PDB file of C-alpha atoms in Angstrom:
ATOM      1  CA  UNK A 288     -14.006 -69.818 -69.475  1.00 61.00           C
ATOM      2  CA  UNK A 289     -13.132 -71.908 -72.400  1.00 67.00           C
ATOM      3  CA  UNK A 290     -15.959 -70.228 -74.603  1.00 63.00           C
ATOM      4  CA  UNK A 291     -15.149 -66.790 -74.003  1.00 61.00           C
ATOM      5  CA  UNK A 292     -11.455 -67.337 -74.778  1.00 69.00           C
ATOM      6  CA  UNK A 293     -12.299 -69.004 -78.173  1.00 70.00           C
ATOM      7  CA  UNK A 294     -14.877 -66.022 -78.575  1.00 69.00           C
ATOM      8  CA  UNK A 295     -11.853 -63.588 -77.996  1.00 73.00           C
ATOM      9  CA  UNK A 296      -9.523 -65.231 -80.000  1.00 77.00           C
ATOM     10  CA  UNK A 297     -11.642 -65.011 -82.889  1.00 79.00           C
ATOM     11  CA  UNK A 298     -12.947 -61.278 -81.826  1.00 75.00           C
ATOM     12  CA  UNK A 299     -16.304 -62.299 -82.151  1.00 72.00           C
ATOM     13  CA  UNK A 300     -18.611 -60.186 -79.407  1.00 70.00           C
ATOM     14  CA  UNK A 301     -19.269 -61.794 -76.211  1.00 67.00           C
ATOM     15  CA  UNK A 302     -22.192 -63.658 -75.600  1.00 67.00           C
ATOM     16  CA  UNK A 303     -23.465 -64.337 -72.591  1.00 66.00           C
ATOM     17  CA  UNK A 304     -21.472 -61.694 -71.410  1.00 66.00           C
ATOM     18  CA  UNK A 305     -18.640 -63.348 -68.574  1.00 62.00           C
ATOM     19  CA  UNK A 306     -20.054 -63.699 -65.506  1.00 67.00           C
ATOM     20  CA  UNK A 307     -19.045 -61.520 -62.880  1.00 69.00           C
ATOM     21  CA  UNK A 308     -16.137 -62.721 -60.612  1.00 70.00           C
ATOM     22  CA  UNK A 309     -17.254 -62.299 -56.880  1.00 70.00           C
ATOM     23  CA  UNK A 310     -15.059 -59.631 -55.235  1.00 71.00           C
ATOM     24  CA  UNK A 311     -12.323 -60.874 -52.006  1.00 71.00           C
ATOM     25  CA  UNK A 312     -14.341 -60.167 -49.502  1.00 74.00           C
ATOM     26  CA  UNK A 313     -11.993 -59.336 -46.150  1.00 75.00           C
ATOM     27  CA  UNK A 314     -14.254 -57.721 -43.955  1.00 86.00           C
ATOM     28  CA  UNK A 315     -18.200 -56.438 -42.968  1.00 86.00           C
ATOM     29  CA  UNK A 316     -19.401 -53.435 -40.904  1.00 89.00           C
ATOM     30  CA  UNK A 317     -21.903 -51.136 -40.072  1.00 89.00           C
ATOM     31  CA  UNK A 318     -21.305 -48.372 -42.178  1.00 90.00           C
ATOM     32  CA  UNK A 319     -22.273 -44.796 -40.099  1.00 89.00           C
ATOM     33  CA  UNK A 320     -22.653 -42.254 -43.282  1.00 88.00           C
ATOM     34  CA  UNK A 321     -24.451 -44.624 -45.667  1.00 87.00           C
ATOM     35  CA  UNK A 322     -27.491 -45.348 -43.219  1.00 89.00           C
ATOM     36  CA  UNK A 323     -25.863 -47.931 -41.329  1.00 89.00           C
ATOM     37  CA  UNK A 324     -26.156 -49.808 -43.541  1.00 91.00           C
ATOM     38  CA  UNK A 325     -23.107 -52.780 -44.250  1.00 91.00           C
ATOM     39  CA  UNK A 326     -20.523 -51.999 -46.029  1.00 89.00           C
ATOM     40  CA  UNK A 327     -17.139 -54.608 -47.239  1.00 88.00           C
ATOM     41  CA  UNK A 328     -13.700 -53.967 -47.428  1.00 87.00           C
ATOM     42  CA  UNK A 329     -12.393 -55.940 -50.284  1.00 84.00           C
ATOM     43  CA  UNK A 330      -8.208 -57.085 -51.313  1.00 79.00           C
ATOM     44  CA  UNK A 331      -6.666 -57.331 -54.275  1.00 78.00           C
ATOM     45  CA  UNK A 332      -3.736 -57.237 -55.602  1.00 78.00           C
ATOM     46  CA  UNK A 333      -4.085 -54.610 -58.703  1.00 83.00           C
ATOM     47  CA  UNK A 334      -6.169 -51.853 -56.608  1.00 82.00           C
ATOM     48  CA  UNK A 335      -5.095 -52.743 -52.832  1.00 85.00           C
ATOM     49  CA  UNK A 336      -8.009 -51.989 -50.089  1.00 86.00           C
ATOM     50  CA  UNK A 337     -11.419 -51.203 -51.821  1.00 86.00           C
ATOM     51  CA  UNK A 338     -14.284 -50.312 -49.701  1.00 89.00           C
ATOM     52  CA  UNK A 339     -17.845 -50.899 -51.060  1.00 86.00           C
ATOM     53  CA  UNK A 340     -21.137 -49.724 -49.575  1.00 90.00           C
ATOM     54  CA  UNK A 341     -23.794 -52.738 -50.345  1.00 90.00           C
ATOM     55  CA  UNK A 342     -26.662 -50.300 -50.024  1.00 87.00           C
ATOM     56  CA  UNK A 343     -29.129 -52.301 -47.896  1.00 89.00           C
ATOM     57  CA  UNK A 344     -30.952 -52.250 -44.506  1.00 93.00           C
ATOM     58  CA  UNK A 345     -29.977 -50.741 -40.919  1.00 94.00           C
ATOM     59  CA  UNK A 346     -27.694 -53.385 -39.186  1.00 96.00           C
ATOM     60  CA  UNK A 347     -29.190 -53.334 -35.185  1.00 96.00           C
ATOM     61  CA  UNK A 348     -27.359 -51.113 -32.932  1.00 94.00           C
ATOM     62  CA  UNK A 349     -24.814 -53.216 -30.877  1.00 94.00           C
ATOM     63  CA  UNK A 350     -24.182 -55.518 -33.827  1.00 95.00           C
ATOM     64  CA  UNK A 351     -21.588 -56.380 -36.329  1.00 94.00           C
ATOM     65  CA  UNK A 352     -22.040 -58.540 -39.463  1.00 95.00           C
ATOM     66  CA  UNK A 353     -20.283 -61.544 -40.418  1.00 95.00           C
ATOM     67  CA  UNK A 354     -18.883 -62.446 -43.997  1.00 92.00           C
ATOM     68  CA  UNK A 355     -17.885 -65.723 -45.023  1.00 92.00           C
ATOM     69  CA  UNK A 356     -16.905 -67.337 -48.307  1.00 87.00           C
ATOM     70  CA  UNK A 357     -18.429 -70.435 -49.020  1.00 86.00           C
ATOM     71  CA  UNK A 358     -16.913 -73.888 -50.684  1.00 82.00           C
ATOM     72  CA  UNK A 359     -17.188 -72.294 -54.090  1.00 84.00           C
ATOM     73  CA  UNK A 360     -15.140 -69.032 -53.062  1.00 84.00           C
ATOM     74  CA  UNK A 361     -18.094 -66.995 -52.925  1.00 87.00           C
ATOM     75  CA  UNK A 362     -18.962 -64.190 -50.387  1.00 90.00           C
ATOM     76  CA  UNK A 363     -21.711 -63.703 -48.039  1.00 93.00           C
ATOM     77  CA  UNK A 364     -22.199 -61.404 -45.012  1.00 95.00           C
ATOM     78  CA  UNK A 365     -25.032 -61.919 -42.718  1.00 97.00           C
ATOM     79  CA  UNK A 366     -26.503 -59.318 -40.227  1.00 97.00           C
ATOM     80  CA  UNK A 367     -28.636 -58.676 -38.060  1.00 97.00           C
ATOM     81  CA  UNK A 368     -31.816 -56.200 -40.020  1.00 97.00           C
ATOM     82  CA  UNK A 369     -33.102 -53.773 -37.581  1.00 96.00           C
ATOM     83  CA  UNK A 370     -35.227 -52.938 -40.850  1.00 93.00           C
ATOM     84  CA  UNK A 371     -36.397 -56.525 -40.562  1.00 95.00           C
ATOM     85  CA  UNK A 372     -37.444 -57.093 -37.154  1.00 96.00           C
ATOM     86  CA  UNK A 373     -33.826 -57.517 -35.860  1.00 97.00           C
ATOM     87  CA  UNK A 374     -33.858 -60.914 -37.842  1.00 98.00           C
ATOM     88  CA  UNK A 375     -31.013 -62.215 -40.162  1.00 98.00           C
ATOM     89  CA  UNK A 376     -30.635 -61.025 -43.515  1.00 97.00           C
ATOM     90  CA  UNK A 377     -27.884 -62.004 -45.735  1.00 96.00           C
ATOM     91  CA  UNK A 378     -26.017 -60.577 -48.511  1.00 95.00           C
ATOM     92  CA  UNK A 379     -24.641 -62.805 -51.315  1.00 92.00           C
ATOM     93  CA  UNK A 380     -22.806 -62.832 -54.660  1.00 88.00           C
ATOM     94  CA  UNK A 381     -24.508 -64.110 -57.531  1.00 84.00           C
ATOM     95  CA  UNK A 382     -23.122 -61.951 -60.382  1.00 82.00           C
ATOM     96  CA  UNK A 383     -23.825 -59.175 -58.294  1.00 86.00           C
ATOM     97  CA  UNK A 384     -24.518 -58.836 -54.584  1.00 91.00           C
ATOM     98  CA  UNK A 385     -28.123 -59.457 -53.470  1.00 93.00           C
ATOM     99  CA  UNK A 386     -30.157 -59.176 -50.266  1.00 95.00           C
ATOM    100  CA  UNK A 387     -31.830 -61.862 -48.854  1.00 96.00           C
ATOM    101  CA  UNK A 388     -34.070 -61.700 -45.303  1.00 96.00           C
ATOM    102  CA  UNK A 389     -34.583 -64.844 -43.846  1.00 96.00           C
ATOM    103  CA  UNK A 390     -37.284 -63.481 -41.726  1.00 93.00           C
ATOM    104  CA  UNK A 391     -36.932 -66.240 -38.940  1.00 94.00           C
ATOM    105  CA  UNK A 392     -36.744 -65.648 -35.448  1.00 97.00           C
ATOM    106  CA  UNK A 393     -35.672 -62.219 -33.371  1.00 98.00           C
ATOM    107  CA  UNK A 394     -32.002 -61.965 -32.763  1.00 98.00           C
ATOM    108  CA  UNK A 395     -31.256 -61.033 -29.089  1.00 98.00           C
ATOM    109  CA  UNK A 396     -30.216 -57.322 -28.873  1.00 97.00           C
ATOM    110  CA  UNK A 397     -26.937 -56.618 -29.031  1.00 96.00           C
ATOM    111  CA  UNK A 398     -25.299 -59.625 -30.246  1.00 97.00           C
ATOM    112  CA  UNK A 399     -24.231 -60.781 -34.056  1.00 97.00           C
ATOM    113  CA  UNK A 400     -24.327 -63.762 -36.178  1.00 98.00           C
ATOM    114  CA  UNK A 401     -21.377 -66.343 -36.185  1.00 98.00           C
ATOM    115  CA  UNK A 402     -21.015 -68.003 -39.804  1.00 97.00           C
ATOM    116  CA  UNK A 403     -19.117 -71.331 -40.813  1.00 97.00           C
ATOM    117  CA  UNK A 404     -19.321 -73.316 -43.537  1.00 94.00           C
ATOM    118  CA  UNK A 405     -19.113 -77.155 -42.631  1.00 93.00           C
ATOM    119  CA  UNK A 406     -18.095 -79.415 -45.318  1.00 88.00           C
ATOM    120  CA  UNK A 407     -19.982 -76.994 -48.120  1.00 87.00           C
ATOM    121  CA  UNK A 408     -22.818 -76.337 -45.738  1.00 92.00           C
ATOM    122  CA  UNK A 409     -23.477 -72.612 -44.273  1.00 95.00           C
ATOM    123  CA  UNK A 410     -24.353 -72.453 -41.075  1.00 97.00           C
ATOM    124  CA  UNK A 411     -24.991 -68.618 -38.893  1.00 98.00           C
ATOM    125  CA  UNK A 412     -25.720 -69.115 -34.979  1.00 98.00           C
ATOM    126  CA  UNK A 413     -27.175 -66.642 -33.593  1.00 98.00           C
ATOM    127  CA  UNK A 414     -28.936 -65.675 -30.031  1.00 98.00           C
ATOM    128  CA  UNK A 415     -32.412 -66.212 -30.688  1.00 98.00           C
ATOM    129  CA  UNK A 416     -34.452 -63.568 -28.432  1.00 98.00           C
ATOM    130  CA  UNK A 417     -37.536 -65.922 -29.510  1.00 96.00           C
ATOM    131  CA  UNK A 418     -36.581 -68.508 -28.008  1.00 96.00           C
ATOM    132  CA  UNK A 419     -35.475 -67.581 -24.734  1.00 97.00           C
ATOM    133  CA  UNK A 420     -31.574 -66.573 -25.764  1.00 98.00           C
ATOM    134  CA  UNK A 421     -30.737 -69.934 -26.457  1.00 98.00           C
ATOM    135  CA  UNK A 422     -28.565 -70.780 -29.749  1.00 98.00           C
ATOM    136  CA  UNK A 423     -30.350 -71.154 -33.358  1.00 98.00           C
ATOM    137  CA  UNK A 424     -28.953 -72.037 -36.269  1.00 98.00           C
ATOM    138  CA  UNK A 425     -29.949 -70.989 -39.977  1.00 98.00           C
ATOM    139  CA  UNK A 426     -28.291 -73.753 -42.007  1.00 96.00           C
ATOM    140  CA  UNK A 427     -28.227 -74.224 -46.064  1.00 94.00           C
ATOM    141  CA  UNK A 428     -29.267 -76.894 -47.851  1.00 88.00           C
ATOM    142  CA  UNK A 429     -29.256 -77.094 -51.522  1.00 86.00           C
ATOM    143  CA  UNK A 430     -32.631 -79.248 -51.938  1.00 88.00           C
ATOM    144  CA  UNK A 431     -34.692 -77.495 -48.679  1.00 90.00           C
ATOM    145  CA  UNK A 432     -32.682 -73.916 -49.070  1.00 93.00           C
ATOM    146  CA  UNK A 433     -32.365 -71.822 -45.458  1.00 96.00           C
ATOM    147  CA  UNK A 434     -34.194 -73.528 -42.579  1.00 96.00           C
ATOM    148  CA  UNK A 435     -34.039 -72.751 -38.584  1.00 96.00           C
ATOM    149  CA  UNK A 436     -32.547 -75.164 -36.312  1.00 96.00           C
ATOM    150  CA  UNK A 437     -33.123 -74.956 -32.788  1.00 96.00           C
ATOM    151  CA  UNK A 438     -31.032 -75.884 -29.854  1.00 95.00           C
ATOM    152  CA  UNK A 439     -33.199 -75.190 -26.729  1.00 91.00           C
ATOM    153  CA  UNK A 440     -29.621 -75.236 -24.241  1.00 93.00           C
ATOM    154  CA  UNK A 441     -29.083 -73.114 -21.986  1.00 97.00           C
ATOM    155  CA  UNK A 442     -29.523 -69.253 -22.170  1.00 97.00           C
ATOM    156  CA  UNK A 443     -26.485 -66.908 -23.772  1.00 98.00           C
ATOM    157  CA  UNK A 444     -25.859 -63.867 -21.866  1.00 98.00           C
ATOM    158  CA  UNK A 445     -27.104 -60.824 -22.202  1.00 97.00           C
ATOM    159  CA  UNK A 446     -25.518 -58.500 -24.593  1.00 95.00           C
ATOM    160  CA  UNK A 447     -22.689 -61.195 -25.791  1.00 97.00           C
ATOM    161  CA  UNK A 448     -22.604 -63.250 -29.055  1.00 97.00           C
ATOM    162  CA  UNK A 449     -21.542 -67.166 -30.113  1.00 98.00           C
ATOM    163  CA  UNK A 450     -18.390 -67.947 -31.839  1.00 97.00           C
ATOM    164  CA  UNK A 451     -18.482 -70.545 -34.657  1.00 97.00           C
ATOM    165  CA  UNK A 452     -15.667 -72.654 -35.594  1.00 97.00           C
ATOM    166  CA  UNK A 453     -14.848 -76.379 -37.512  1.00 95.00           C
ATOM    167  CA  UNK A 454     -12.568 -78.383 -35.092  1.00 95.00           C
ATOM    168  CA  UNK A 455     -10.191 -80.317 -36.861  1.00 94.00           C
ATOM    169  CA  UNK A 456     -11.904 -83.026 -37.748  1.00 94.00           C
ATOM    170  CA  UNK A 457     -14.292 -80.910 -39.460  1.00 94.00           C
ATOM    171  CA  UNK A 458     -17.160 -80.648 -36.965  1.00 95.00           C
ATOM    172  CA  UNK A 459     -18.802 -77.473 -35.777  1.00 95.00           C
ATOM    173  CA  UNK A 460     -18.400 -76.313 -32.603  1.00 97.00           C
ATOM    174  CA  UNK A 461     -19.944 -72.997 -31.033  1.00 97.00           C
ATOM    175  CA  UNK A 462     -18.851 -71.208 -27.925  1.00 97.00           C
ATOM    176  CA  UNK A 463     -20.874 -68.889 -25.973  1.00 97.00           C
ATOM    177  CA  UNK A 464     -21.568 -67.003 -22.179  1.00 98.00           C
ATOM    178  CA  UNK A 465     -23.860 -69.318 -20.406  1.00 98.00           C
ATOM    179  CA  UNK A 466     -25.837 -67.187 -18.600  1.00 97.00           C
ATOM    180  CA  UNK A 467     -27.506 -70.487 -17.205  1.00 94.00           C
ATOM    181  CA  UNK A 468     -24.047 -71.675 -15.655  1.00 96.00           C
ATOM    182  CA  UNK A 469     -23.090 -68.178 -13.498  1.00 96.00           C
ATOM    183  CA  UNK A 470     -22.177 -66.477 -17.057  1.00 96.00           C
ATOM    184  CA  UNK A 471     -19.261 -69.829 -17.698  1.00 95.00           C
TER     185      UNK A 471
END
């Protein structure tokens, strides 16, 4: 930031050109008239409610995606890619939204991702229909990148989705139908 106000206050041309600032993020969906395809509703003060088609793959029937901002204040929305094998994909902000398929495991149909981020770290549960509907995890690590983490419990009901949250001491903790335990 310092560099491209000394560039302006001498009027020379900016170079690099200023990154992009990521857009405030509020809300994902499945967008009907742009191919189903997800689409953000973004705040701001100056312009109010913005809505912005990202353009990418089908999101499954029966799902919804998830955004998230990480530690950095960055966006991401992850969703489930019918055009992918009804695996998670993920869209983030890097001057610029980009698509990224993680091309992991089958997501159980009808249910969506749950993101968090845990002390900087992403992490998106999800029903994994690979592993007989049991809770996965895709989780981000700066030296290994995305990698699938598998938690073998019981089975998640049909047709329902896990909720992610951080406690207050900072943990993770995810919530689900156990269709193993008379749907409890």
């Amino acid at each position: 930031p310092a560099w491209y106000a000394f560039q302006a206050q001498t009027g020379a041309p900016s170079w690099p050109p200023p990154p992009v600032p990521a857009p405030p993020v509020r809300v994902g969906f499945a967008d009907a008239p742009n191919a189903q395809s997800v689409s953000t509703w973004t705040w701001d003060g100056v312009s109010g409610w913005q809505q912005y088609p990202l353009w990418g793959h089908r999101i499954a029937t029966g799902s919804s995606p998830e955004t998230l901002k990480d530690g950095g204040g960055s966006p991401h929305v992850f969703y489930v890619d019918e055009s992918y094998g009804n695996t998670i994909t993920h869209w983030k902000w890097s001057n610029g939204w980009q698509q990224e398929p993680f091309f992991g495991h089958t997501v159980a149909a009808g249910s969506s991702p749950s993101a968090i981020s845990v002390g900087g770290t992403l992490h998106v549960f999800f029903v994994d229909a690979s592993n007989n509907n049991t809770i996965t995890d895709w989780k981000w690590s700066s030296g290994t990148g995305w990698q699938q983490e598998y938690f073998y419990g019981h089975s998640v009901a049909a047709g329902t989705s896990p909720s992610a949250i951080v406690d207050s001491s900072g943990n993770p903790r995810v919530y689900f139908v156990d269709a193993s335990n008379s749907n409890t």
